[in-house]
Amino acid sequence: QVQLVESGGGLVQAGGSLRLSCAASGQTFSNYAMGWFRQAPGKEREFVAAISWSGDTSYYADSVKGRFTISRPYGRNTVYLQMNSLKPEDTAVYYCAAGPVVRLSGGYDYWGQGTQVTVSS
């Protein structure tokens, strides 16, 4: 079992920045690929970013490429999502997820409870 707890969400003006954190506990965190997803009201959950278990490879949705950065510092059981140049359309509940391989469509084994990000115009 892996437990995931997100934090760092909040209210920010358009153009601002937030850094989301996902703290993992339980089984060996370093064995898992990690992903960030988001779900806006009335919309389906969508892929945001993912990183391989080694941290060598990262993936981004086109909508956030160049603005968001996913990272997993070596030796820390935490994955981060640095979000810059935020837009109102980034408003959503953000979830982190863990699984044996990167999956852009979801299908991860473990999910956090989510953290709300609201971007005002």
Short mmCIF file of N, CA, C and O in Angstrom, two decimals:
data_model
loop_
_atom_site.label_atom_id
_atom_site.label_comp_id
_atom_site.label_asym_id
_atom_site.label_seq_id
_atom_site.Cartn_x
_atom_site.Cartn_y
_atom_site.Cartn_z
N GLN A 1 0.83 -1.19 0.00
CA GLN A 1 0.00 0.00 0.00
C GLN A 1 0.87 1.24 0.00
O GLN A 1 1.92 1.28 0.63
N VAL A 2 0.42 2.24 -0.72
CA VAL A 2 1.07 3.54 -0.74
C VAL A 2 0.01 4.57 -0.40
O VAL A 2 -1.08 4.57 -0.97
N GLN A 3 0.31 5.42 0.55
CA GLN A 3 -0.59 6.50 0.90
C GLN A 3 -0.03 7.80 0.34
O GLN A 3 1.17 8.08 0.47
N LEU A 4 -0.90 8.57 -0.29
CA LEU A 4 -0.50 9.82 -0.93
C LEU A 4 -1.30 10.97 -0.34
O LEU A 4 -2.53 10.88 -0.23
N VAL A 5 -0.62 12.04 0.02
CA VAL A 5 -1.28 13.21 0.58
C VAL A 5 -0.79 14.44 -0.18
O VAL A 5 0.40 14.77 -0.12
N GLU A 6 -1.71 15.11 -0.85
CA GLU A 6 -1.38 16.33 -1.59
C GLU A 6 -1.53 17.55 -0.68
O GLU A 6 -2.34 17.56 0.24
N SER A 7 -0.76 18.57 -1.00
CA SER A 7 -0.88 19.86 -0.32
C SER A 7 -0.37 20.94 -1.24
O SER A 7 0.24 20.66 -2.28
N GLY A 8 -0.62 22.18 -0.85
CA GLY A 8 -0.10 23.31 -1.61
C GLY A 8 -1.10 24.02 -2.49
O GLY A 8 -0.77 25.03 -3.11
N GLY A 9 -2.30 23.50 -2.55
CA GLY A 9 -3.31 24.17 -3.34
C GLY A 9 -3.76 25.47 -2.70
O GLY A 9 -3.39 25.78 -1.56
N GLY A 10 -4.55 26.24 -3.43
CA GLY A 10 -5.06 27.50 -2.89
C GLY A 10 -5.60 28.38 -3.97
O GLY A 10 -5.84 27.94 -5.10
N LEU A 11 -5.80 29.65 -3.60
CA LEU A 11 -6.32 30.66 -4.51
C LEU A 11 -5.18 31.56 -4.96
O LEU A 11 -4.42 32.06 -4.12
N VAL A 12 -5.07 31.75 -6.26
CA VAL A 12 -4.00 32.59 -6.79
C VAL A 12 -4.55 33.36 -7.98
O VAL A 12 -5.46 32.92 -8.66
N GLN A 13 -3.99 34.53 -8.23
CA GLN A 13 -4.39 35.32 -9.38
C GLN A 13 -3.74 34.77 -10.65
O GLN A 13 -2.66 34.14 -10.61
N ALA A 14 -4.39 35.04 -11.77
CA ALA A 14 -3.83 34.64 -13.05
C ALA A 14 -2.42 35.21 -13.20
O ALA A 14 -2.18 36.37 -12.85
N GLY A 15 -1.53 34.38 -13.71
CA GLY A 15 -0.14 34.76 -13.84
C GLY A 15 0.72 34.38 -12.66
O GLY A 15 1.95 34.46 -12.73
N GLY A 16 0.09 33.98 -11.58
CA GLY A 16 0.82 33.60 -10.38
C GLY A 16 1.33 32.17 -10.42
O GLY A 16 1.21 31.47 -11.43
N SER A 17 1.89 31.75 -9.29
CA SER A 17 2.49 30.42 -9.18
C SER A 17 2.04 29.71 -7.92
O SER A 17 1.70 30.34 -6.91
N LEU A 18 2.04 28.40 -7.99
CA LEU A 18 1.82 27.54 -6.84
C LEU A 18 2.72 26.32 -6.99
O LEU A 18 3.04 25.92 -8.11
N ARG A 19 3.10 25.74 -5.86
CA ARG A 19 3.81 24.47 -5.90
C ARG A 19 3.01 23.44 -5.11
O ARG A 19 2.81 23.60 -3.91
N LEU A 20 2.58 22.42 -5.79
CA LEU A 20 1.88 21.32 -5.14
C LEU A 20 2.88 20.27 -4.70
O LEU A 20 3.87 20.01 -5.37
N SER A 21 2.58 19.67 -3.56
CA SER A 21 3.41 18.58 -3.04
C SER A 21 2.55 17.34 -2.87
O SER A 21 1.37 17.42 -2.57
N CYS A 22 3.17 16.21 -3.06
CA CYS A 22 2.51 14.92 -2.84
C CYS A 22 3.45 14.08 -2.00
O CYS A 22 4.49 13.63 -2.50
N ALA A 23 3.10 13.91 -0.74
CA ALA A 23 3.92 13.13 0.18
C ALA A 23 3.45 11.68 0.18
O ALA A 23 2.25 11.42 0.34
N ALA A 24 4.39 10.77 0.01
CA ALA A 24 4.06 9.35 -0.07
C ALA A 24 4.58 8.61 1.15
O ALA A 24 5.65 8.92 1.68
N SER A 25 3.84 7.63 1.59
CA SER A 25 4.28 6.75 2.68
C SER A 25 3.81 5.34 2.35
O SER A 25 2.93 5.13 1.52
N GLY A 26 4.41 4.37 3.02
CA GLY A 26 4.05 2.99 2.78
C GLY A 26 5.16 2.27 2.06
O GLY A 26 6.31 2.33 2.46
N GLN A 27 4.84 1.64 0.96
CA GLN A 27 5.83 0.87 0.22
C GLN A 27 6.88 1.80 -0.39
O GLN A 27 6.71 3.01 -0.43
N THR A 28 7.95 1.22 -0.86
CA THR A 28 9.08 1.98 -1.37
C THR A 28 8.64 2.93 -2.47
O THR A 28 8.27 2.52 -3.56
N PHE A 29 8.70 4.19 -2.15
CA PHE A 29 8.23 5.23 -3.05
C PHE A 29 9.04 5.24 -4.34
O PHE A 29 8.50 5.48 -5.43
N SER A 30 10.32 4.95 -4.23
CA SER A 30 11.19 5.08 -5.40
C SER A 30 10.88 4.04 -6.48
O SER A 30 11.36 4.17 -7.60
N ASN A 31 10.08 3.04 -6.17
CA ASN A 31 9.73 2.03 -7.16
C ASN A 31 8.58 2.45 -8.07
O ASN A 31 8.27 1.74 -9.02
N TYR A 32 7.95 3.57 -7.77
CA TYR A 32 6.72 3.95 -8.44
C TYR A 32 6.90 5.15 -9.36
O TYR A 32 7.57 6.12 -9.01
N ALA A 33 6.27 5.05 -10.53
CA ALA A 33 6.08 6.24 -11.35
C ALA A 33 4.98 7.09 -10.71
O ALA A 33 4.11 6.56 -10.02
N MET A 34 5.05 8.38 -10.92
CA MET A 34 4.10 9.30 -10.29
C MET A 34 3.45 10.17 -11.35
O MET A 34 4.08 10.57 -12.33
N GLY A 35 2.20 10.47 -11.11
CA GLY A 35 1.48 11.33 -12.04
C GLY A 35 0.64 12.36 -11.30
O GLY A 35 0.30 12.19 -10.14
N TRP A 36 0.38 13.46 -12.00
CA TRP A 36 -0.57 14.47 -11.53
C TRP A 36 -1.72 14.53 -12.52
O TRP A 36 -1.48 14.58 -13.74
N PHE A 37 -2.92 14.56 -12.00
CA PHE A 37 -4.12 14.69 -12.80
C PHE A 37 -4.96 15.81 -12.20
O PHE A 37 -4.73 16.23 -11.06
N ARG A 38 -5.93 16.29 -12.95
CA ARG A 38 -6.82 17.33 -12.41
C ARG A 38 -8.22 17.12 -12.94
O ARG A 38 -8.43 16.52 -14.00
N GLN A 39 -9.17 17.61 -12.17
CA GLN A 39 -10.57 17.51 -12.57
C GLN A 39 -11.27 18.82 -12.22
O GLN A 39 -11.32 19.21 -11.05
N ALA A 40 -11.77 19.47 -13.24
CA ALA A 40 -12.52 20.70 -13.08
C ALA A 40 -14.00 20.36 -12.96
O ALA A 40 -14.45 19.30 -13.41
N PRO A 41 -14.80 21.25 -12.36
CA PRO A 41 -16.24 20.98 -12.20
C PRO A 41 -16.90 20.69 -13.55
O PRO A 41 -16.71 21.44 -14.52
N GLY A 42 -17.65 19.61 -13.60
CA GLY A 42 -18.37 19.26 -14.81
C GLY A 42 -17.52 18.66 -15.91
O GLY A 42 -18.03 18.40 -17.00
N LYS A 43 -16.25 18.43 -15.63
CA LYS A 43 -15.36 17.87 -16.65
C LYS A 43 -14.76 16.57 -16.17
O LYS A 43 -14.74 16.27 -14.97
N GLU A 44 -14.25 15.80 -17.11
CA GLU A 44 -13.59 14.55 -16.76
C GLU A 44 -12.17 14.83 -16.24
O GLU A 44 -11.57 15.86 -16.56
N ARG A 45 -11.68 13.90 -15.48
CA ARG A 45 -10.31 14.00 -15.00
C ARG A 45 -9.35 13.96 -16.19
O ARG A 45 -9.55 13.19 -17.13
N GLU A 46 -8.31 14.78 -16.15
CA GLU A 46 -7.36 14.82 -17.24
C GLU A 46 -5.93 14.75 -16.74
O GLU A 46 -5.62 15.18 -15.63
N PHE A 47 -5.10 14.22 -17.58
CA PHE A 47 -3.68 14.10 -17.29
C PHE A 47 -3.02 15.47 -17.29
O PHE A 47 -3.33 16.33 -18.13
N VAL A 48 -2.11 15.69 -16.35
CA VAL A 48 -1.35 16.94 -16.27
C VAL A 48 0.13 16.68 -16.51
O VAL A 48 0.75 17.28 -17.40
N ALA A 49 0.71 15.82 -15.69
CA ALA A 49 2.15 15.56 -15.79
C ALA A 49 2.46 14.21 -15.14
O ALA A 49 1.69 13.73 -14.32
N ALA A 50 3.58 13.63 -15.52
CA ALA A 50 4.01 12.37 -14.93
C ALA A 50 5.53 12.30 -14.97
O ALA A 50 6.18 12.97 -15.77
N ILE A 51 6.07 11.46 -14.09
CA ILE A 51 7.51 11.30 -14.02
C ILE A 51 7.81 9.83 -13.75
O ILE A 51 7.11 9.17 -13.00
N SER A 52 8.86 9.34 -14.38
CA SER A 52 9.23 7.94 -14.22
C SER A 52 9.75 7.67 -12.82
O SER A 52 10.08 8.58 -12.07
N TRP A 53 9.85 6.38 -12.47
CA TRP A 53 10.32 6.02 -11.13
C TRP A 53 11.73 6.53 -10.88
O TRP A 53 12.09 6.88 -9.76
N SER A 54 12.54 6.61 -11.94
CA SER A 54 13.92 7.07 -11.78
C SER A 54 14.03 8.58 -11.77
O SER A 54 15.07 9.12 -11.39
N GLY A 55 12.98 9.25 -12.21
CA GLY A 55 13.04 10.70 -12.31
C GLY A 55 13.69 11.19 -13.59
O GLY A 55 13.81 12.39 -13.80
N ASP A 56 14.10 10.27 -14.45
CA ASP A 56 14.82 10.66 -15.65
C ASP A 56 13.92 11.19 -16.75
O ASP A 56 14.38 11.94 -17.62
N THR A 57 12.68 10.77 -16.75
CA THR A 57 11.78 11.11 -17.84
C THR A 57 10.50 11.72 -17.29
O THR A 57 9.92 11.19 -16.34
N SER A 58 10.08 12.81 -17.87
CA SER A 58 8.84 13.45 -17.46
C SER A 58 7.96 13.70 -18.68
O SER A 58 8.45 13.76 -19.82
N TYR A 59 6.69 13.80 -18.44
CA TYR A 59 5.69 13.95 -19.49
C TYR A 59 4.72 15.05 -19.09
O TYR A 59 4.42 15.20 -17.90
N TYR A 60 4.22 15.79 -20.06
CA TYR A 60 3.32 16.89 -19.78
C TYR A 60 2.18 16.94 -20.79
O TYR A 60 2.38 16.65 -21.97
N ALA A 61 1.03 17.35 -20.30
CA ALA A 61 -0.06 17.67 -21.22
C ALA A 61 0.32 18.92 -22.00
O ALA A 61 1.02 19.80 -21.50
N ASP A 62 -0.15 19.00 -23.23
CA ASP A 62 0.17 20.16 -24.06
C ASP A 62 -0.28 21.46 -23.39
O ASP A 62 0.36 22.51 -23.55
N SER A 63 -1.37 21.40 -22.65
CA SER A 63 -1.94 22.60 -22.06
C SER A 63 -1.08 23.20 -20.96
O SER A 63 -1.24 24.37 -20.60
N VAL A 64 -0.15 22.41 -20.41
CA VAL A 64 0.68 22.91 -19.31
C VAL A 64 2.16 22.92 -19.65
O VAL A 64 2.97 23.42 -18.86
N LYS A 65 2.51 22.40 -20.81
CA LYS A 65 3.92 22.32 -21.20
C LYS A 65 4.54 23.71 -21.22
O LYS A 65 3.96 24.65 -21.76
N GLY A 66 5.69 23.83 -20.60
CA GLY A 66 6.37 25.11 -20.53
C GLY A 66 5.97 25.95 -19.33
O GLY A 66 6.64 26.95 -19.02
N ARG A 67 4.91 25.57 -18.64
CA ARG A 67 4.45 26.32 -17.47
C ARG A 67 4.57 25.50 -16.19
O ARG A 67 4.83 26.05 -15.13
N PHE A 68 4.37 24.20 -16.29
CA PHE A 68 4.40 23.31 -15.12
C PHE A 68 5.65 22.44 -15.18
O PHE A 68 6.11 22.05 -16.25
N THR A 69 6.17 22.11 -13.99
CA THR A 69 7.32 21.21 -13.90
C THR A 69 7.08 20.19 -12.80
O THR A 69 6.79 20.56 -11.66
N ILE A 70 7.22 18.93 -13.14
CA ILE A 70 7.11 17.85 -12.16
C ILE A 70 8.52 17.44 -11.75
O ILE A 70 9.43 17.40 -12.58
N SER A 71 8.69 17.14 -10.46
CA SER A 71 10.01 16.73 -9.99
C SER A 71 9.86 15.79 -8.81
O SER A 71 8.84 15.78 -8.11
N ARG A 72 10.90 15.00 -8.59
CA ARG A 72 10.94 14.09 -7.44
C ARG A 72 12.39 14.04 -6.96
O ARG A 72 13.19 13.22 -7.40
N PRO A 73 12.75 14.93 -6.05
CA PRO A 73 14.13 14.99 -5.58
C PRO A 73 14.58 13.65 -5.03
O PRO A 73 13.85 12.96 -4.32
N TYR A 74 15.80 13.29 -5.35
CA TYR A 74 16.37 12.01 -4.92
C TYR A 74 16.36 11.90 -3.40
O TYR A 74 16.74 12.83 -2.70
N GLY A 75 15.91 10.75 -2.91
CA GLY A 75 15.96 10.48 -1.48
C GLY A 75 14.78 11.03 -0.70
O GLY A 75 14.71 10.83 0.52
N ARG A 76 13.87 11.72 -1.38
CA ARG A 76 12.71 12.28 -0.68
C ARG A 76 11.45 11.59 -1.17
O ARG A 76 11.28 11.35 -2.36
N ASN A 77 10.56 11.27 -0.26
CA ASN A 77 9.31 10.60 -0.61
C ASN A 77 8.25 11.62 -1.00
O ASN A 77 7.10 11.54 -0.54
N THR A 78 8.61 12.53 -1.83
CA THR A 78 7.70 13.60 -2.23
C THR A 78 7.88 13.90 -3.71
O THR A 78 9.02 13.92 -4.20
N VAL A 79 6.78 14.14 -4.38
CA VAL A 79 6.82 14.60 -5.76
C VAL A 79 6.16 15.98 -5.79
O VAL A 79 5.21 16.23 -5.04
N TYR A 80 6.72 16.86 -6.59
CA TYR A 80 6.25 18.23 -6.66
C TYR A 80 5.69 18.55 -8.04
O TYR A 80 6.12 17.97 -9.05
N LEU A 81 4.78 19.50 -8.06
CA LEU A 81 4.31 20.08 -9.31
C LEU A 81 4.41 21.59 -9.17
O LEU A 81 3.61 22.20 -8.47
N GLN A 82 5.42 22.15 -9.81
CA GLN A 82 5.58 23.61 -9.81
C GLN A 82 4.74 24.16 -10.94
O GLN A 82 4.92 23.78 -12.11
N MET A 83 3.83 25.05 -10.61
CA MET A 83 2.90 25.61 -11.59
C MET A 83 3.13 27.11 -11.71
O MET A 83 2.93 27.85 -10.74
N ASN A 84 3.57 27.55 -12.85
CA ASN A 84 3.82 28.97 -13.11
C ASN A 84 2.87 29.48 -14.18
O ASN A 84 2.24 28.70 -14.91
N SER A 85 2.77 30.80 -14.26
CA SER A 85 1.92 31.43 -15.27
C SER A 85 0.52 30.82 -15.28
O SER A 85 -0.02 30.47 -16.34
N LEU A 86 -0.05 30.70 -14.11
CA LEU A 86 -1.35 30.04 -13.99
C LEU A 86 -2.44 30.81 -14.70
O LEU A 86 -2.42 32.06 -14.75
N LYS A 87 -3.39 30.06 -15.23
CA LYS A 87 -4.51 30.61 -15.96
C LYS A 87 -5.81 30.18 -15.29
O LYS A 87 -5.85 29.14 -14.62
N PRO A 88 -6.89 30.93 -15.49
CA PRO A 88 -8.17 30.52 -14.90
C PRO A 88 -8.57 29.10 -15.30
O PRO A 88 -9.18 28.39 -14.49
N GLU A 89 -8.20 28.68 -16.48
CA GLU A 89 -8.57 27.32 -16.92
C GLU A 89 -7.77 26.23 -16.23
O GLU A 89 -8.03 25.05 -16.42
N ASP A 90 -6.80 26.62 -15.41
CA ASP A 90 -6.08 25.63 -14.60
C ASP A 90 -6.83 25.30 -13.31
O ASP A 90 -6.43 24.42 -12.56
N THR A 91 -7.91 26.02 -13.05
CA THR A 91 -8.71 25.77 -11.85
C THR A 91 -9.27 24.36 -11.86
O THR A 91 -9.92 23.94 -12.83
N ALA A 92 -9.00 23.61 -10.80
CA ALA A 92 -9.42 22.22 -10.71
C ALA A 92 -8.98 21.65 -9.37
O ALA A 92 -8.20 22.28 -8.64
N VAL A 93 -9.45 20.46 -9.09
CA VAL A 93 -8.88 19.66 -8.01
C VAL A 93 -7.74 18.85 -8.62
O VAL A 93 -7.93 18.17 -9.63
N TYR A 94 -6.58 18.94 -8.00
CA TYR A 94 -5.39 18.25 -8.50
C TYR A 94 -5.12 17.02 -7.63
O TYR A 94 -5.12 17.10 -6.40
N TYR A 95 -4.88 15.91 -8.32
CA TYR A 95 -4.64 14.64 -7.66
C TYR A 95 -3.27 14.10 -8.05
O TYR A 95 -2.89 14.18 -9.22
N CYS A 96 -2.56 13.52 -7.10
CA CYS A 96 -1.37 12.78 -7.47
C CYS A 96 -1.68 11.29 -7.42
O CYS A 96 -2.62 10.86 -6.74
N ALA A 97 -0.90 10.54 -8.16
CA ALA A 97 -1.14 9.11 -8.30
C ALA A 97 0.18 8.38 -8.42
O ALA A 97 1.18 8.94 -8.90
N ALA A 98 0.18 7.12 -8.01
CA ALA A 98 1.39 6.29 -8.06
C ALA A 98 1.08 4.96 -8.70
O ALA A 98 0.01 4.38 -8.47
N GLY A 99 2.02 4.46 -9.48
CA GLY A 99 1.84 3.16 -10.13
C GLY A 99 3.16 2.63 -10.63
O GLY A 99 4.17 3.34 -10.61
N PRO A 100 3.21 1.40 -11.09
CA PRO A 100 4.47 0.79 -11.51
C PRO A 100 5.06 1.42 -12.77
O PRO A 100 6.27 1.38 -12.96
N VAL A 101 4.20 1.96 -13.64
CA VAL A 101 4.68 2.58 -14.86
C VAL A 101 3.90 3.87 -15.10
O VAL A 101 2.81 4.05 -14.58
N VAL A 102 4.47 4.75 -15.93
CA VAL A 102 3.77 5.97 -16.30
C VAL A 102 2.61 5.62 -17.21
O VAL A 102 2.77 4.87 -18.18
N ARG A 103 1.47 6.15 -16.89
CA ARG A 103 0.28 5.98 -17.74
C ARG A 103 -0.36 7.35 -17.91
O ARG A 103 -0.79 7.95 -16.93
N LEU A 104 -0.40 7.84 -19.11
CA LEU A 104 -0.95 9.15 -19.35
C LEU A 104 -2.47 9.17 -19.26
O LEU A 104 -3.07 10.22 -19.08
N SER A 105 -3.08 8.01 -19.36
CA SER A 105 -4.55 7.94 -19.35
C SER A 105 -5.10 7.59 -17.99
O SER A 105 -6.31 7.42 -17.84
N GLY A 106 -4.27 7.52 -16.99
CA GLY A 106 -4.74 7.14 -15.66
C GLY A 106 -4.37 5.69 -15.38
O GLY A 106 -3.35 5.21 -15.85
N GLY A 107 -5.19 4.99 -14.63
CA GLY A 107 -4.92 3.60 -14.35
C GLY A 107 -3.84 3.37 -13.32
O GLY A 107 -3.24 2.30 -13.29
N TYR A 108 -3.57 4.37 -12.49
CA TYR A 108 -2.59 4.20 -11.43
C TYR A 108 -3.20 3.41 -10.27
O TYR A 108 -4.40 3.36 -10.08
N ASP A 109 -2.31 2.83 -9.51
CA ASP A 109 -2.76 1.97 -8.42
C ASP A 109 -3.22 2.76 -7.19
O ASP A 109 -4.11 2.31 -6.46
N TYR A 110 -2.61 3.89 -6.95
CA TYR A 110 -2.88 4.65 -5.74
C TYR A 110 -3.14 6.11 -6.09
O TYR A 110 -2.48 6.67 -6.98
N TRP A 111 -4.08 6.71 -5.35
CA TRP A 111 -4.46 8.10 -5.58
C TRP A 111 -4.54 8.84 -4.27
O TRP A 111 -4.91 8.27 -3.24
N GLY A 112 -4.21 10.12 -4.32
CA GLY A 112 -4.40 10.98 -3.17
C GLY A 112 -5.82 11.51 -3.13
O GLY A 112 -6.65 11.23 -4.00
N GLN A 113 -6.09 12.34 -2.12
CA GLN A 113 -7.45 12.85 -1.91
C GLN A 113 -7.71 14.13 -2.71
O GLN A 113 -8.86 14.55 -2.84
N GLY A 114 -6.66 14.73 -3.21
CA GLY A 114 -6.82 15.92 -4.04
C GLY A 114 -6.62 17.22 -3.27
O GLY A 114 -6.81 17.28 -2.06
N THR A 115 -6.19 18.24 -4.00
CA THR A 115 -6.05 19.57 -3.44
C THR A 115 -6.61 20.57 -4.44
O THR A 115 -6.36 20.46 -5.65
N GLN A 116 -7.36 21.54 -3.95
CA GLN A 116 -8.05 22.50 -4.82
C GLN A 116 -7.10 23.61 -5.24
O GLN A 116 -6.42 24.21 -4.40
N VAL A 117 -7.09 23.88 -6.52
CA VAL A 117 -6.38 25.03 -7.08
C VAL A 117 -7.40 25.92 -7.77
O VAL A 117 -8.15 25.45 -8.64
N THR A 118 -7.44 27.18 -7.36
CA THR A 118 -8.37 28.14 -7.96
C THR A 118 -7.57 29.33 -8.47
O THR A 118 -6.83 29.95 -7.70
N VAL A 119 -7.73 29.63 -9.75
CA VAL A 119 -7.01 30.75 -10.36
C VAL A 119 -8.04 31.80 -10.76
O VAL A 119 -8.93 31.54 -11.58
N SER A 120 -7.91 32.97 -10.18
CA SER A 120 -8.85 34.05 -10.47
C SER A 120 -8.34 34.91 -11.61
O SER A 120 -7.13 35.11 -11.77
N SER A 121 -9.26 35.45 -12.38
CA SER A 121 -8.87 36.29 -13.53
C SER A 121 -8.75 37.75 -13.15
O SER A 121 -9.09 38.14 -12.05
#
